[in-house]
Structures are given as C-alpha cells and as structure tokens.
Short mmCIF file of C-alpha atoms in Angstrom, two decimals:
data_model
loop_
_atom_site.label_atom_id
_atom_site.label_comp_id
_atom_site.label_asym_id
_atom_site.label_seq_id
_atom_site.Cartn_x
_atom_site.Cartn_y
_atom_site.Cartn_z
CA MET A 1 161.69 -0.59 123.88
CA GLU A 2 160.23 -0.45 127.41
CA ALA A 3 156.95 -2.27 127.96
CA ALA A 4 153.93 0.02 128.15
CA VAL A 5 151.83 0.16 131.31
CA VAL A 6 148.18 1.22 131.04
CA ASP A 7 145.82 1.91 133.94
CA PRO A 8 142.40 2.80 132.48
CA GLY A 9 140.27 4.46 135.16
CA SER A 10 136.69 5.72 135.01
CA LYS A 11 137.89 9.35 134.93
CA LEU A 12 141.57 9.27 133.94
CA LEU A 13 143.72 6.89 131.93
CA LYS A 14 147.33 6.64 133.06
CA ALA A 15 149.88 5.29 130.59
CA GLY A 16 153.60 5.33 129.90
CA PRO A 17 156.74 3.25 129.51
CA ALA A 18 157.55 1.04 132.51
CA ILE A 19 159.85 3.39 134.43
CA PRO A 20 158.87 2.87 138.10
CA ASP A 21 160.47 5.96 139.65
CA GLN A 22 158.69 8.36 137.29
CA ALA A 23 155.07 9.46 137.05
CA PRO A 24 153.17 8.08 134.02
CA SER A 25 154.00 10.10 130.90
CA MET A 26 150.31 10.32 129.95
CA ILE A 27 147.43 11.17 132.28
CA ILE A 28 144.40 11.93 130.12
CA PRO A 29 140.61 11.95 130.56
CA THR A 30 138.94 8.64 129.73
CA HIS A 31 135.75 10.54 128.83
CA MET A 32 135.62 11.06 125.06
CA LYS A 33 133.65 13.18 122.59
CA ARG A 34 132.27 11.31 119.59
CA MET A 35 133.36 12.88 116.28
CA PRO A 36 131.89 12.40 112.77
CA GLU A 37 133.32 9.49 110.76
CA ASP A 38 135.04 11.83 108.26
CA GLY A 39 136.61 13.87 111.05
CA SER A 40 134.86 17.05 109.96
CA VAL A 41 133.69 19.57 112.53
CA THR A 42 130.92 22.04 111.81
CA ASP A 43 129.19 24.60 114.01
CA ASN A 44 125.94 22.70 113.85
CA THR A 45 127.06 19.11 114.02
CA GLN A 46 124.83 16.43 115.49
CA PHE A 47 127.91 15.02 117.25
CA GLU A 48 128.54 18.15 119.28
CA ASP A 49 127.12 16.81 122.53
CA VAL A 50 127.67 13.09 121.95
CA THR A 51 130.14 11.88 124.58
CA VAL A 52 131.14 8.37 125.60
CA ASP A 53 132.67 6.81 128.68
CA PRO A 54 134.68 3.72 127.72
CA VAL A 55 135.15 2.85 131.41
CA VAL A 56 132.21 2.90 133.85
CA ARG A 57 132.60 2.12 137.57
CA GLY A 58 136.09 0.78 136.83
CA PHE A 59 135.13 -1.69 134.09
CA ILE A 60 135.46 -1.30 130.31
CA LYS A 61 131.92 -0.95 128.87
CA ASP A 62 132.34 0.62 125.39
CA TRP A 63 134.87 -1.45 123.48
CA ASP A 64 134.81 0.64 120.27
CA ALA A 65 135.58 3.78 122.25
CA MET A 66 138.27 1.94 124.23
CA GLU A 67 139.92 0.83 120.99
CA ASP A 68 139.97 4.42 119.73
CA LEU A 69 141.39 5.66 123.03
CA LEU A 70 144.13 3.01 123.12
CA HIS A 71 145.04 3.72 119.49
CA HIS A 72 145.63 7.36 120.43
CA VAL A 73 147.54 6.44 123.60
CA LEU A 74 149.86 3.85 122.04
CA TYR A 75 150.61 5.29 118.60
CA THR A 76 150.34 9.03 119.21
CA GLY A 77 151.10 9.30 122.93
CA LEU A 78 153.73 6.60 123.42
CA GLY A 79 155.12 6.65 119.88
CA TRP A 80 154.54 3.03 118.92
CA GLU A 81 154.92 2.22 115.23
CA ILE A 82 152.36 0.13 113.36
CA GLY A 83 154.01 -3.22 112.62
CA ASN A 84 156.48 -2.83 115.47
CA GLU A 85 154.20 -3.02 118.53
CA GLY A 86 155.70 -3.85 121.91
CA GLN A 87 154.63 -5.46 125.17
CA ILE A 88 151.91 -4.10 127.42
CA LEU A 89 150.74 -4.51 131.03
CA PHE A 90 147.22 -3.54 132.11
CA THR A 91 145.90 -2.97 135.61
CA ASP A 92 142.73 -4.89 136.58
CA PRO A 93 140.14 -3.49 139.03
CA LEU A 94 138.94 -5.76 141.80
CA SER A 95 136.45 -8.41 140.66
CA THR A 96 136.93 -7.79 136.94
CA PRO A 97 134.59 -10.21 135.10
CA LYS A 98 136.35 -12.97 133.18
CA ALA A 99 134.67 -11.88 129.94
CA ILE A 100 136.22 -8.39 130.19
CA ARG A 101 139.70 -9.82 130.78
CA GLU A 102 139.33 -12.12 127.78
CA GLN A 103 138.01 -9.37 125.52
CA LEU A 104 140.90 -7.09 126.47
CA VAL A 105 143.59 -9.66 125.69
CA GLN A 106 141.81 -10.46 122.42
CA LEU A 107 141.70 -6.76 121.48
CA MET A 108 145.40 -6.30 122.20
CA PHE A 109 146.62 -9.33 120.22
CA GLU A 110 144.16 -9.29 117.33
CA THR A 111 143.71 -5.55 116.76
CA PHE A 112 146.95 -4.06 118.09
CA ASN A 113 149.18 -7.03 117.28
CA ILE A 114 151.20 -6.67 120.48
CA SER A 115 154.14 -8.97 121.18
CA GLY A 116 153.36 -9.64 124.86
CA PHE A 117 150.58 -9.08 127.41
CA TYR A 118 150.21 -9.15 131.17
CA ALA A 119 147.51 -7.96 133.60
CA SER A 120 147.54 -7.68 137.38
CA GLU A 121 145.07 -6.50 140.00
CA GLN A 122 145.24 -2.88 141.08
CA ALA A 123 145.22 -3.77 144.78
CA VAL A 124 148.40 -5.84 144.42
CA LEU A 125 150.08 -3.19 142.27
CA SER A 126 149.29 -0.37 144.72
CA LEU A 127 151.10 -2.32 147.43
CA TYR A 128 154.07 -2.97 145.15
CA ALA A 129 154.31 0.80 144.69
CA VAL A 130 155.10 1.24 148.39
CA GLY A 131 157.39 -1.77 148.56
CA ARG A 132 154.94 -4.29 150.06
CA ILE A 133 153.64 -7.68 148.94
CA SER A 134 151.12 -8.04 151.78
CA GLY A 135 148.72 -5.45 153.13
CA CYS A 136 145.31 -3.96 152.49
CA SER A 137 144.51 -1.62 149.62
CA VAL A 138 141.74 0.98 149.92
CA ASP A 139 141.24 2.36 146.43
CA ILE A 140 138.78 5.27 146.20
CA GLY A 141 138.35 5.91 142.51
CA HIS A 142 135.98 7.98 140.38
CA GLY A 143 133.41 5.20 140.06
CA LYS A 144 134.02 2.73 142.89
CA ILE A 145 135.76 1.89 146.14
CA ASP A 146 137.75 -1.33 146.25
CA ILE A 147 138.91 -2.70 149.60
CA ALA A 148 141.16 -5.70 149.16
CA PRO A 149 143.40 -7.69 151.55
CA VAL A 150 146.54 -8.90 149.74
CA ILE A 151 148.62 -11.75 151.16
CA GLU A 152 151.97 -12.59 149.55
CA GLY A 153 151.04 -10.85 146.31
CA ALA A 154 147.59 -12.45 145.95
CA VAL A 155 144.22 -10.79 146.58
CA HIS A 156 142.06 -12.52 149.19
CA HIS A 157 138.91 -12.31 147.06
CA ILE A 158 136.45 -13.79 149.54
CA ALA A 159 137.18 -11.01 152.05
CA SER A 160 137.38 -8.18 149.48
CA ARG A 161 134.68 -5.55 149.12
CA ARG A 162 133.67 -3.48 146.11
CA LEU A 163 131.43 -0.48 146.81
CA GLU A 164 129.81 1.36 143.94
CA ILE A 165 130.54 4.75 145.50
CA GLY A 166 133.21 7.01 144.11
CA GLY A 167 134.24 10.49 143.11
CA ILE A 168 131.38 10.73 140.61
CA ASP A 169 128.83 10.26 143.41
CA LEU A 170 130.54 12.92 145.53
CA THR A 171 130.39 15.29 142.54
CA ARG A 172 126.64 14.67 142.22
CA LEU A 173 126.23 15.25 145.97
CA LEU A 174 128.09 18.55 145.74
CA ALA A 175 125.95 19.57 142.75
CA GLN A 176 122.81 18.94 144.85
CA GLU A 177 124.18 20.89 147.81
CA LEU A 178 125.24 23.84 145.64
CA GLY A 179 121.85 23.74 143.93
CA LYS A 180 120.20 24.27 147.32
CA SER A 181 122.47 27.13 148.39
CA HIS A 182 122.71 28.78 144.94
CA PRO A 183 119.42 28.02 143.16
CA MET A 184 119.96 30.77 140.58
CA ALA A 185 123.53 29.80 139.64
CA ASN A 186 124.22 27.98 136.37
CA ILE A 187 126.74 25.34 137.45
CA ASN A 188 127.43 22.45 135.07
CA THR A 189 129.05 19.12 135.97
CA ALA A 190 132.53 20.20 134.86
CA ASP A 191 132.29 23.27 137.12
CA VAL A 192 131.16 21.15 140.07
CA GLU A 193 134.03 18.72 139.47
CA LYS A 194 136.50 21.59 139.55
CA ILE A 195 134.95 23.06 142.69
CA LYS A 196 135.17 19.63 144.35
CA GLU A 197 138.85 19.27 143.46
CA LEU A 198 139.66 22.76 144.74
CA TYR A 199 137.64 22.96 147.94
CA ALA A 200 136.28 19.56 149.11
CA CYS A 201 137.71 18.45 152.44
CA CYS A 202 137.08 16.29 155.49
CA ALA A 203 136.19 17.49 158.97
CA GLU A 204 138.40 16.33 161.83
CA ASP A 205 135.71 13.92 163.06
CA GLU A 206 131.95 13.39 163.09
CA LEU A 207 131.47 15.79 166.01
CA ALA A 208 133.43 18.53 164.26
CA TYR A 209 131.29 18.03 161.14
CA SER A 210 128.06 18.28 163.16
CA LYS A 211 129.22 21.65 164.55
CA ILE A 212 129.99 23.13 161.13
CA GLY A 213 127.25 25.60 160.38
CA ASP A 214 126.77 28.80 158.49
CA SER A 215 129.63 30.33 160.46
CA CYS A 216 132.28 28.08 158.88
CA GLN A 217 134.97 29.62 156.72
CA LEU A 218 133.61 30.46 153.27
CA GLU A 219 135.50 30.06 150.01
CA THR A 220 134.63 32.19 147.02
CA HIS A 221 134.75 30.77 143.50
CA THR A 222 134.25 32.49 140.16
CA LEU A 223 132.31 30.48 137.60
CA PRO A 224 133.22 30.62 133.89
CA ASP A 225 130.30 33.00 133.28
CA GLY A 226 131.75 35.44 135.80
CA GLN A 227 129.27 34.72 138.58
CA VAL A 228 130.83 34.46 142.04
CA ILE A 229 129.53 31.84 144.49
CA THR A 230 130.46 31.04 148.07
CA ILE A 231 131.16 27.52 149.29
CA GLY A 232 130.85 26.71 152.98
CA ARG A 233 129.49 23.61 154.68
CA GLU A 234 129.02 21.91 151.27
CA ARG A 235 132.75 21.32 150.97
CA TYR A 236 132.78 19.30 154.20
CA THR A 237 129.64 17.34 153.31
CA VAL A 238 131.47 15.84 150.32
CA GLY A 239 134.22 14.33 152.47
CA GLU A 240 131.83 13.33 155.26
CA ALA A 241 129.86 11.13 152.85
CA LEU A 242 132.80 8.68 152.76
CA PHE A 243 132.53 8.20 156.52
CA GLN A 244 128.73 8.56 156.71
CA PRO A 245 127.30 7.06 153.47
CA GLN A 246 123.80 7.85 154.76
CA ILE A 247 124.44 11.35 153.39
CA LEU A 248 124.34 9.72 149.95
CA GLY A 249 121.18 7.84 150.87
CA LEU A 250 123.04 4.55 151.30
CA ASP A 251 122.42 2.16 154.16
CA THR A 252 125.97 0.96 154.59
CA HIS A 253 129.02 1.44 156.82
CA GLY A 254 131.63 4.17 156.44
CA ILE A 255 134.94 3.46 154.79
CA VAL A 256 136.99 2.75 157.94
CA GLU A 257 134.35 0.36 159.29
CA GLN A 258 134.27 -1.36 155.88
CA LEU A 259 138.04 -1.85 156.07
CA VAL A 260 137.89 -3.22 159.61
CA ARG A 261 135.13 -5.66 158.67
CA THR A 262 137.12 -6.74 155.62
CA ILE A 263 140.25 -7.53 157.61
CA SER A 264 138.31 -9.23 160.41
CA THR A 265 137.07 -11.88 157.94
CA VAL A 266 140.64 -12.94 157.13
CA SER A 267 142.49 -15.48 159.29
CA SER A 268 143.75 -13.81 162.48
CA ASP A 269 147.27 -15.00 161.62
CA ASN A 270 147.31 -12.37 158.87
CA HIS A 271 145.70 -9.47 160.76
CA ARG A 272 148.93 -7.77 161.80
CA GLN A 273 150.57 -7.72 158.38
CA LEU A 274 147.36 -6.47 156.77
CA LEU A 275 146.78 -3.79 159.40
CA GLU A 276 150.29 -2.42 159.46
CA ASN A 277 150.38 -2.14 155.68
CA THR A 278 147.18 -0.33 154.72
CA VAL A 279 147.49 1.78 151.57
CA LEU A 280 145.15 4.57 150.52
CA CYS A 281 145.00 5.24 146.79
CA GLY A 282 142.76 6.62 144.07
CA GLY A 283 142.10 10.26 143.24
CA THR A 284 139.49 10.82 145.95
CA SER A 285 141.92 9.74 148.69
CA SER A 286 143.96 12.90 148.05
CA MET A 287 141.12 15.12 149.35
CA THR A 288 142.29 17.64 151.95
CA GLY A 289 142.04 16.17 155.45
CA PHE A 290 140.99 12.71 154.29
CA GLU A 291 144.10 10.84 155.41
CA GLU A 292 144.07 12.52 158.84
CA ARG A 293 140.37 11.72 159.32
CA PHE A 294 140.95 8.14 158.21
CA GLN A 295 143.79 7.74 160.73
CA LYS A 296 141.70 9.25 163.53
CA GLU A 297 138.69 7.02 162.82
CA ALA A 298 141.00 4.00 162.69
CA SER A 299 142.56 4.88 166.07
CA LEU A 300 139.09 5.20 167.64
CA CYS A 301 137.95 1.82 166.34
CA SER A 302 136.23 -0.23 169.03
CA SER A 303 137.56 -3.38 167.37
CA ALA A 304 140.96 -4.86 168.21
CA VAL A 305 141.68 -4.39 164.51
CA ARG A 306 143.20 -0.92 164.02
CA PRO A 307 144.63 -0.08 160.59
CA ALA A 308 147.85 1.90 160.15
CA LEU A 309 148.75 3.63 156.88
CA VAL A 310 151.91 2.99 154.89
CA LYS A 311 153.79 6.04 153.64
CA ALA A 312 155.29 6.03 150.15
CA PRO A 313 159.11 5.86 149.93
CA GLU A 314 160.75 9.28 149.47
CA TYR A 315 162.28 8.31 146.12
CA MET A 316 158.85 7.71 144.59
CA PRO A 317 157.10 10.45 142.57
CA GLU A 318 154.91 13.02 144.35
CA ASN A 319 151.16 12.37 144.53
CA LEU A 320 151.83 8.63 144.39
CA SER A 321 148.30 7.81 145.59
CA LEU A 322 146.87 9.23 142.35
CA TYR A 323 148.58 6.58 140.24
CA SER A 324 150.00 3.98 142.62
CA ALA A 325 148.53 1.08 140.59
CA TRP A 326 150.35 2.39 137.52
CA ILE A 327 153.65 2.65 139.45
CA GLY A 328 153.18 -0.90 140.74
CA GLY A 329 152.50 -2.01 137.17
CA ALA A 330 155.76 -0.44 136.03
CA ILE A 331 157.61 -2.31 138.80
CA LEU A 332 155.96 -5.62 137.86
CA ALA A 333 156.59 -5.12 134.13
CA LYS A 334 160.31 -5.03 134.92
CA VAL A 335 159.95 -8.58 136.23
CA VAL A 336 157.33 -10.43 134.18
CA PHE A 337 158.51 -9.49 130.68
CA PRO A 338 162.28 -10.11 131.09
CA GLN A 339 161.51 -13.40 132.87
CA ASN A 340 159.03 -14.47 130.17
CA GLN A 341 156.13 -14.85 132.61
CA HIS A 342 153.82 -12.93 130.27
CA ILE A 343 151.43 -14.09 127.54
CA THR A 344 153.27 -14.27 124.22
CA LYS A 345 151.70 -14.13 120.76
CA ALA A 346 152.40 -17.88 120.45
CA ASP A 347 150.59 -18.53 123.78
CA TYR A 348 147.59 -16.56 122.54
CA ASP A 349 147.49 -18.22 119.12
CA GLU A 350 147.62 -21.67 120.72
CA ASN A 351 145.16 -21.15 123.59
CA GLY A 352 142.97 -18.16 122.73
CA PRO A 353 141.78 -15.45 125.15
CA SER A 354 141.23 -17.85 128.07
CA ILE A 355 145.02 -18.02 128.52
CA VAL A 356 144.71 -14.77 130.51
CA HIS A 357 143.20 -16.65 133.48
CA ARG A 358 146.09 -19.13 133.63
CA LYS A 359 148.99 -16.72 133.17
CA CYS A 360 147.71 -13.51 134.78
CA PHE A 361 146.49 -14.04 138.31
#
C-alpha cells in the first residue's frame, strides 16, 4: 500500500496516495459543519449554523474537528482499513510550533495507529515539486503568506517571513468593496469567495491600477437569488492588495519587496541559486495576471536582487501551484519510507512525541 500524503490547508485539504505525477485524489474543504452526536438532522436543529475550522492561518487549532476530518479522509476517502493502517506524510507550514508537531504525531500513532510517520516543511516540498532542492518558496495560501529561502533541502528560518495575509483577507476586502458598490445586494461570504475565484485579477502594474476607473471592463454575475451585479474596479483591487498591502490597512511592504528583503538577508553566496529558483504556490497565486505582475515588479526592482520564477516540468499535473507542497510530499514519501528514514511505531513508543523534532527536520 502506498504511503498517504496529507496537506491540510486553511481552506482545502489535499490528500492521496504518494503518486508524484498525479494530482491528489482528494481535494476537499477543511471547513466543517458540526452535526449532532447521534447523526440526526432535523429542520430546526441547533447545529444548523455551527461550523468549525480545524486549520486557521495554516495551523491546526481544533484537534477534535481535525481528528474527525482525518478519519473521513483516511478510512472513507483513501480506503484504509481499521487495524491495517499504513504510513503517512504530512506537510508542515513555515514556523509550525513544536507543540502542534508533537500533538499531530501523537494523534496519528495513538488514535489512528499508523505504522509510520514523516513531516516536512511546505517550502521544501514545493521546490521538490519543480525538481529543485534550493530556491525560494512564496506560498500565498488562504490564511497566510510564507516566504522561505531553502538551501540544500533545508529552510533558512532566520531569513524566512510569515505574513498573516491570505486569500481570506482578500475575500473580506472584496466583500467590503462590493458592499460599497452594491449596498442593496445580499451577498454572503460563499458568494464573495466564488466571485473572487471567477473575476479577481491583477493590473499590469501600479500605474495601470491607478488608471482603472469606472470605465474599466465590467463583468456581470448572477447571485443565487437571481440578482445580477456588475464587477469592475473591485476585481483589480483584490490583486493589488498583494502588491500594496496599504489597501488592507497594513503598514508593510508588498509581496515582491518582501521576497527581495528575505533573500538579501541570506549570505550573498546563495543569492543566485535562490533568485533563479523562485517558486510561486498556494491557491491565491493562480489569480489571473498575478504571475505576470510578479515578474514585472521583480524586473523593476531597484535592488541587485531580482527574482526569476521556476516553471513546473511539463510532465507534472496541471495547476501544480495549487498543490505543489502535496506533490513534493509524494516525491519525498517515495524516499523516506523505503529507506526507513521515517518515525516507526517502535521509535514513537520508545521516545514519545518529541521524536518528531529529531527525525523530521
């Protein structure tokens, strides 16, 4: 049985057997609806609007919900059998607290009775997915942005940056903008999320964005209640916020400047290999026009440090940036488990959860 690879994001969980040249077999929402203990559903249940987010800003926060989600993923989704559990590899966000890593390995061995465990950082795995062991990963997820230099398969933590800006903040921004232009429309968060995915884009540069006015091309969208709204400048504002965080009310640098500052703090001997191997990943990075804008901003950088993006190999699945950490995890699982570099049940029983810091780094 192939090892399972699980990448639990704030919005989507990606899971599947470790087959590197295929997309994950499961891509499901991490957001869950709480059901009554007996499983019953009535029209007037108190649980109707009770939802939980097991993962917040990249980190597991609700362990009971996470256990329920993993039970569904492993036994229903991936077809594991109780009493015959296999090996599993998890992806770790940048700067995952030690306590979370320990609690995860404890959950997997003591509750799920797995036979082997490994975890690796998403930045490293995203580079593996494009055939690199050194480079810089820019991961724009639903709840955070991680910018991490990786040298010879190890994250340079001192230089890394974690920004608590992500797709969820862009959704809220779009909701505010649509609220101003359509004060009478009834648009819920799910509708805004869909509108963002369909229409959000990046202007060519800051000047082009400043010139976008009421005359820009309008998109029409029909809401579930049948109401039709138009979307104009709002769609560009969403993308612009990544390059001008002041739009979100944040006093910080845009994403390209953050990357440049990150790389400039690493030894100059490593600048070239980091620059020439920059990888964009995470769902938000697939926004229309984002990659082109990123490249243009990078080429205009006043610094001597100018990032260049790595393209995914042609044999890799489409939309690789959406699940590059998962693909990298599948590649790594093909190495660590056959070569017995993982945490075994015997390792865990002898050393306890802290073994994760010695074997998974």
